[in-house]
Amino acid sequence: GIQVEQSPPDLILQEGANSTLRCNFSDSVNNLQWFHQNPWGQLINLFYIPSGTKQNGRLSATTVATERYSLLYISSSQTTDSGVYFCAGTSGGSYIPTFGRGTSLIVHP
Amino acid sequence: EAQVTQNPRYLITVTGKKLTVTCSQNMNHEYMSWYRQDPGLGLRQIYYSMNVEVTDKGDVPEGYKVSRKEKRNFPLILESPSPNQTSLYFCASRRTGSNEQFFGPGTRLTVL
């Protein structure tokens, strides 16, 4: 299966700062998604973004499929952005998504 | 309210004692799946189901069983749990044709 690398593994920010999280794939990926797991463990879909750019409020994501990476931008970070951010994708005809190990984000007030 | 529910939320059990974790969704989704989450490993899919009576193995199916007799329910069965199945388990569902997955709240299982 594909390998998914996320960077950085850990990130500490002051409230109001901007950040960029990266996801690299070892092969062409379909159905690329970003998720947020809050400190209480709840998993939330952020973006389905196989290619191109999407924005949702302070968050935006860009996937460059030909270069096998995706970026998640968080602007004007808030303490509620804390948690772990995962990217995941499938390859070929597989229905089984491969998740990265996540980026753990802590936003201090 | 559209949701995925899991029960129990927390469970401590002993090796070899059969257990079932239930998952139910009220969104009429065709696709359901189970994941386990372990520190440093992200989420790994255990089993998935494309629809009623259609199930297939994910990345880590060993030691688990599932069934999909009804569209809304997708229980995860551990016939003989072992300590290496201690983990945080998530059930998820989505509509066929959509890529937005809805996750349950998670079940934290400890096998002693």
PDB file of N, CA, C and O in Angstrom, chain A residues 31 33 35 37 40-45 48 84 86 95-102, chain B residues 31 35 37 40-43 45 48 50 57-59 88 90 94 99-103:
ATOM      1  N   ASN A  31      -9.053  10.164  -3.388  1.00  0.00           N
ATOM      2  CA  ASN A  31      -9.890  10.390  -2.203  1.00  0.00           C
ATOM      3  C   ASN A  31      -9.100  10.959  -1.026  1.00  0.00           C
ATOM      4  O   ASN A  31      -9.278  10.535   0.113  1.00  0.00           O
ATOM      5  N   GLN A  33      -8.171  13.099   2.010  1.00  0.00           N
ATOM      6  CA  GLN A  33      -8.984  13.828   2.993  1.00  0.00           C
ATOM      7  C   GLN A  33      -8.111  14.301   4.145  1.00  0.00           C
ATOM      8  O   GLN A  33      -7.084  13.691   4.450  1.00  0.00           O
ATOM      9  N   PHE A  35      -8.529  15.324   8.303  1.00  0.00           N
ATOM     10  CA  PHE A  35      -9.384  15.175   9.479  1.00  0.00           C
ATOM     11  C   PHE A  35      -8.751  15.893  10.668  1.00  0.00           C
ATOM     12  O   PHE A  35      -7.534  16.037  10.750  1.00  0.00           O
ATOM     13  N   GLN A  37      -8.764  15.584  14.877  1.00  0.00           N
ATOM     14  CA  GLN A  37      -9.179  14.886  16.089  1.00  0.00           C
ATOM     15  C   GLN A  37      -8.972  15.831  17.264  1.00  0.00           C
ATOM     16  O   GLN A  37      -7.839  16.198  17.580  1.00  0.00           O
ATOM     17  N   TRP A  40     -10.636  15.704  22.861  1.00  0.00           N
ATOM     18  CA  TRP A  40     -11.562  14.737  23.456  1.00  0.00           C
ATOM     19  C   TRP A  40     -11.703  13.484  22.593  1.00  0.00           C
ATOM     20  O   TRP A  40     -12.489  12.611  22.888  1.00  0.00           O
ATOM     21  N   GLY A  41     -10.940  13.436  21.518  1.00  0.00           N
ATOM     22  CA  GLY A  41     -10.915  12.235  20.695  1.00  0.00           C
ATOM     23  C   GLY A  41     -11.874  12.215  19.529  1.00  0.00           C
ATOM     24  O   GLY A  41     -11.851  11.285  18.719  1.00  0.00           O
ATOM     25  N   GLN A  42     -12.706  13.222  19.406  1.00  0.00           N
ATOM     26  CA  GLN A  42     -13.687  13.244  18.333  1.00  0.00           C
ATOM     27  C   GLN A  42     -13.024  13.526  16.990  1.00  0.00           C
ATOM     28  O   GLN A  42     -12.190  14.430  16.878  1.00  0.00           O
ATOM     29  N   LEU A  43     -13.396  12.751  15.968  1.00  0.00           N
ATOM     30  CA  LEU A  43     -12.839  12.901  14.627  1.00  0.00           C
ATOM     31  C   LEU A  43     -13.816  13.635  13.724  1.00  0.00           C
ATOM     32  O   LEU A  43     -14.988  13.256  13.634  1.00  0.00           O
ATOM     33  N   ILE A  44     -13.304  14.648  13.055  1.00  0.00           N
ATOM     34  CA  ILE A  44     -14.144  15.473  12.191  1.00  0.00           C
ATOM     35  C   ILE A  44     -13.514  15.574  10.815  1.00  0.00           C
ATOM     36  O   ILE A  44     -12.312  15.803  10.690  1.00  0.00           O
ATOM     37  N   ASN A  45     -14.327  15.402   9.776  1.00  0.00           N
ATOM     38  CA  ASN A  45     -13.855  15.676   8.426  1.00  0.00           C
ATOM     39  C   ASN A  45     -13.583  17.164   8.260  1.00  0.00           C
ATOM     40  O   ASN A  45     -14.398  17.987   8.669  1.00  0.00           O
ATOM     41  N   TYR A  48     -12.350  17.096   1.794  1.00  0.00           N
ATOM     42  CA  TYR A  48     -12.115  16.073   0.785  1.00  0.00           C
ATOM     43  C   TYR A  48     -11.489  16.817  -0.374  1.00  0.00           C
ATOM     44  O   TYR A  48     -12.122  17.699  -0.966  1.00  0.00           O
ATOM     45  N   VAL A  84      -5.086  16.734  16.877  1.00  0.00           N
ATOM     46  CA  VAL A  84      -4.250  16.044  15.912  1.00  0.00           C
ATOM     47  C   VAL A  84      -4.909  16.120  14.545  1.00  0.00           C
ATOM     48  O   VAL A  84      -6.111  15.875  14.414  1.00  0.00           O
ATOM     49  N   PHE A  86      -4.974  14.661  10.741  1.00  0.00           N
ATOM     50  CA  PHE A  86      -4.611  13.505   9.929  1.00  0.00           C
ATOM     51  C   PHE A  86      -4.967  13.754   8.467  1.00  0.00           C
ATOM     52  O   PHE A  86      -5.999  14.356   8.170  1.00  0.00           O
ATOM     53  N   TYR A  95     -10.483   0.426  -1.529  1.00  0.00           N
ATOM     54  CA  TYR A  95     -11.432   1.149  -0.681  1.00  0.00           C
ATOM     55  C   TYR A  95     -10.864   1.391   0.701  1.00  0.00           C
ATOM     56  O   TYR A  95     -11.525   1.947   1.569  1.00  0.00           O
ATOM     57  N   ILE A  96      -9.630   0.935   0.923  1.00  0.00           N
ATOM     58  CA  ILE A  96      -9.042   1.007   2.260  1.00  0.00           C
ATOM     59  C   ILE A  96      -8.164   2.241   2.349  1.00  0.00           C
ATOM     60  O   ILE A  96      -7.124   2.325   1.691  1.00  0.00           O
ATOM     61  N   PRO A  97      -8.549   3.218   3.166  1.00  0.00           N
ATOM     62  CA  PRO A  97      -7.716   4.421   3.268  1.00  0.00           C
ATOM     63  C   PRO A  97      -6.486   4.179   4.116  1.00  0.00           C
ATOM     64  O   PRO A  97      -6.526   3.422   5.091  1.00  0.00           O
ATOM     65  N   THR A  98      -5.404   4.835   3.739  1.00  0.00           N
ATOM     66  CA  THR A  98      -4.188   4.834   4.548  1.00  0.00           C
ATOM     67  C   THR A  98      -4.057   6.200   5.197  1.00  0.00           C
ATOM     68  O   THR A  98      -4.108   7.224   4.515  1.00  0.00           O
ATOM     69  N   PHE A  99      -3.924   6.180   6.514  1.00  0.00           N
ATOM     70  CA  PHE A  99      -3.788   7.412   7.276  1.00  0.00           C
ATOM     71  C   PHE A  99      -2.322   7.695   7.553  1.00  0.00           C
ATOM     72  O   PHE A  99      -1.522   6.782   7.762  1.00  0.00           O
ATOM     73  N   GLY A 100      -1.988   8.984   7.605  1.00  0.00           N
ATOM     74  CA  GLY A 100      -0.705   9.377   8.143  1.00  0.00           C
ATOM     75  C   GLY A 100      -0.726   9.263   9.663  1.00  0.00           C
ATOM     76  O   GLY A 100      -1.766   8.987  10.268  1.00  0.00           O
ATOM     77  N   ARG A 101       0.426   9.485  10.279  1.00  0.00           N
ATOM     78  CA  ARG A 101       0.524   9.369  11.739  1.00  0.00           C
ATOM     79  C   ARG A 101       0.062  10.629  12.451  1.00  0.00           C
ATOM     80  O   ARG A 101       0.001  10.671  13.672  1.00  0.00           O
ATOM     81  N   GLY A 102      -0.209  11.659  11.680  1.00  0.00           N
ATOM     82  CA  GLY A 102      -0.800  12.844  12.273  1.00  0.00           C
ATOM     83  C   GLY A 102       0.199  13.924  12.647  1.00  0.00           C
ATOM     84  O   GLY A 102       1.383  13.663  12.855  1.00  0.00           O
TER      85      GLY A 102
ATOM     86  N   TYR B  31     -22.258   2.724   3.374  1.00  0.00           N
ATOM     87  CA  TYR B  31     -20.888   2.319   3.687  1.00  0.00           C
ATOM     88  C   TYR B  31     -20.608   2.523   5.174  1.00  0.00           C
ATOM     89  O   TYR B  31     -20.863   3.598   5.724  1.00  0.00           O
ATOM     90  N   TYR B  35     -12.257   1.214  12.460  1.00  0.00           N
ATOM     91  CA  TYR B  35     -10.850   1.534  12.534  1.00  0.00           C
ATOM     92  C   TYR B  35     -10.366   1.302  13.965  1.00  0.00           C
ATOM     93  O   TYR B  35     -11.121   1.397  14.921  1.00  0.00           O
ATOM     94  N   GLN B  37      -7.187   2.872  16.432  1.00  0.00           N
ATOM     95  CA  GLN B  37      -6.188   3.929  16.520  1.00  0.00           C
ATOM     96  C   GLN B  37      -5.222   3.611  17.635  1.00  0.00           C
ATOM     97  O   GLN B  37      -5.630   3.436  18.794  1.00  0.00           O
ATOM     98  N   GLY B  40       0.985   6.738  17.641  1.00  0.00           N
ATOM     99  CA  GLY B  40       2.035   6.769  16.633  1.00  0.00           C
ATOM    100  C   GLY B  40       1.720   6.051  15.347  1.00  0.00           C
ATOM    101  O   GLY B  40       2.535   6.052  14.420  1.00  0.00           O
ATOM    102  N   LEU B  41       0.555   5.447  15.241  1.00  0.00           N
ATOM    103  CA  LEU B  41       0.211   4.668  14.041  1.00  0.00           C
ATOM    104  C   LEU B  41      -0.954   5.237  13.269  1.00  0.00           C
ATOM    105  O   LEU B  41      -1.333   4.699  12.229  1.00  0.00           O
ATOM    106  N   GLY B  42      -1.560   6.287  13.749  1.00  0.00           N
ATOM    107  CA  GLY B  42      -2.725   6.818  13.054  1.00  0.00           C
ATOM    108  C   GLY B  42      -3.888   5.842  13.144  1.00  0.00           C
ATOM    109  O   GLY B  42      -3.979   5.026  14.055  1.00  0.00           O
ATOM    110  N   LEU B  43      -4.765   5.898  12.174  1.00  0.00           N
ATOM    111  CA  LEU B  43      -5.914   5.004  12.127  1.00  0.00           C
ATOM    112  C   LEU B  43      -5.678   3.925  11.087  1.00  0.00           C
ATOM    113  O   LEU B  43      -5.167   4.197  10.004  1.00  0.00           O
ATOM    114  N   GLN B  45      -7.716   0.667   9.143  1.00  0.00           N
ATOM    115  CA  GLN B  45      -9.046   0.116   8.920  1.00  0.00           C
ATOM    116  C   GLN B  45      -9.052  -1.385   9.214  1.00  0.00           C
ATOM    117  O   GLN B  45      -8.180  -2.130   8.753  1.00  0.00           O
ATOM    118  N   TYR B  48     -14.643  -3.185   6.474  1.00  0.00           N
ATOM    119  CA  TYR B  48     -15.601  -2.242   5.944  1.00  0.00           C
ATOM    120  C   TYR B  48     -16.758  -3.002   5.301  1.00  0.00           C
ATOM    121  O   TYR B  48     -16.663  -4.199   5.021  1.00  0.00           O
ATOM    122  N   MET B  50     -19.799  -2.337   2.283  1.00  0.00           N
ATOM    123  CA  MET B  50     -20.348  -1.462   1.248  1.00  0.00           C
ATOM    124  C   MET B  50     -21.874  -1.393   1.331  1.00  0.00           C
ATOM    125  O   MET B  50     -22.478  -0.435   0.829  1.00  0.00           O
ATOM    126  N   LYS B  57     -12.372  -7.225   4.263  1.00  0.00           N
ATOM    127  CA  LYS B  57     -11.276  -6.956   5.185  1.00  0.00           C
ATOM    128  C   LYS B  57     -10.597  -5.638   4.863  1.00  0.00           C
ATOM    129  O   LYS B  57     -10.436  -5.271   3.692  1.00  0.00           O
ATOM    130  N   GLY B  58     -10.179  -4.976   5.930  1.00  0.00           N
ATOM    131  CA  GLY B  58      -9.350  -3.802   5.788  1.00  0.00           C
ATOM    132  C   GLY B  58      -7.889  -4.178   5.934  1.00  0.00           C
ATOM    133  O   GLY B  58      -7.472  -5.285   5.581  1.00  0.00           O
ATOM    134  N   ASP B  59      -7.126  -3.281   6.518  1.00  0.00           N
ATOM    135  CA  ASP B  59      -5.688  -3.521   6.669  1.00  0.00           C
ATOM    136  C   ASP B  59      -5.347  -4.475   7.802  1.00  0.00           C
ATOM    137  O   ASP B  59      -4.359  -5.193   7.731  1.00  0.00           O
ATOM    138  N   LEU B  88      -8.044   2.166  20.739  1.00  0.00           N
ATOM    139  CA  LEU B  88      -9.199   3.046  20.602  1.00  0.00           C
ATOM    140  C   LEU B  88      -9.855   2.717  19.264  1.00  0.00           C
ATOM    141  O   LEU B  88      -9.196   2.766  18.221  1.00  0.00           O
ATOM    142  N   PHE B  90     -12.883   3.189  16.339  1.00  0.00           N
ATOM    143  CA  PHE B  90     -13.847   4.109  15.752  1.00  0.00           C
ATOM    144  C   PHE B  90     -14.660   3.405  14.680  1.00  0.00           C
ATOM    145  O   PHE B  90     -14.122   2.684  13.853  1.00  0.00           O
ATOM    146  N   ARG B  94     -20.576   6.496   5.720  1.00  0.00           N
ATOM    147  CA  ARG B  94     -20.741   7.530   4.701  1.00  0.00           C
ATOM    148  C   ARG B  94     -21.730   7.041   3.653  1.00  0.00           C
ATOM    149  O   ARG B  94     -21.975   5.844   3.525  1.00  0.00           O
ATOM    150  N   ASN B  99     -17.616  11.330  -0.077  1.00  0.00           N
ATOM    151  CA  ASN B  99     -16.359  11.018   0.596  1.00  0.00           C
ATOM    152  C   ASN B  99     -16.316  11.553   2.017  1.00  0.00           C
ATOM    153  O   ASN B  99     -15.299  11.457   2.682  1.00  0.00           O
ATOM    154  N   GLU B 100     -17.407  12.109   2.475  1.00  0.00           N
ATOM    155  CA  GLU B 100     -17.438  12.634   3.834  1.00  0.00           C
ATOM    156  C   GLU B 100     -17.811  11.522   4.795  1.00  0.00           C
ATOM    157  O   GLU B 100     -18.938  11.019   4.774  1.00  0.00           O
ATOM    158  N   GLN B 101     -16.869  11.149   5.625  1.00  0.00           N
ATOM    159  CA  GLN B 101     -17.122  10.112   6.621  1.00  0.00           C
ATOM    160  C   GLN B 101     -17.575  10.749   7.929  1.00  0.00           C
ATOM    161  O   GLN B 101     -17.049  11.772   8.351  1.00  0.00           O
ATOM    162  N   PHE B 102     -18.515  10.102   8.551  1.00  0.00           N
ATOM    163  CA  PHE B 102     -18.975  10.502   9.873  1.00  0.00           C
ATOM    164  C   PHE B 102     -18.480   9.459  10.871  1.00  0.00           C
ATOM    165  O   PHE B 102     -18.734   8.272  10.699  1.00  0.00           O
ATOM    166  N   PHE B 103     -17.796   9.924  11.907  1.00  0.00           N
ATOM    167  CA  PHE B 103     -17.204   9.014  12.867  1.00  0.00           C
ATOM    168  C   PHE B 103     -18.030   8.946  14.150  1.00  0.00           C
ATOM    169  O   PHE B 103     -18.619   9.938  14.591  1.00  0.00           O
TER     170      PHE B 103
END
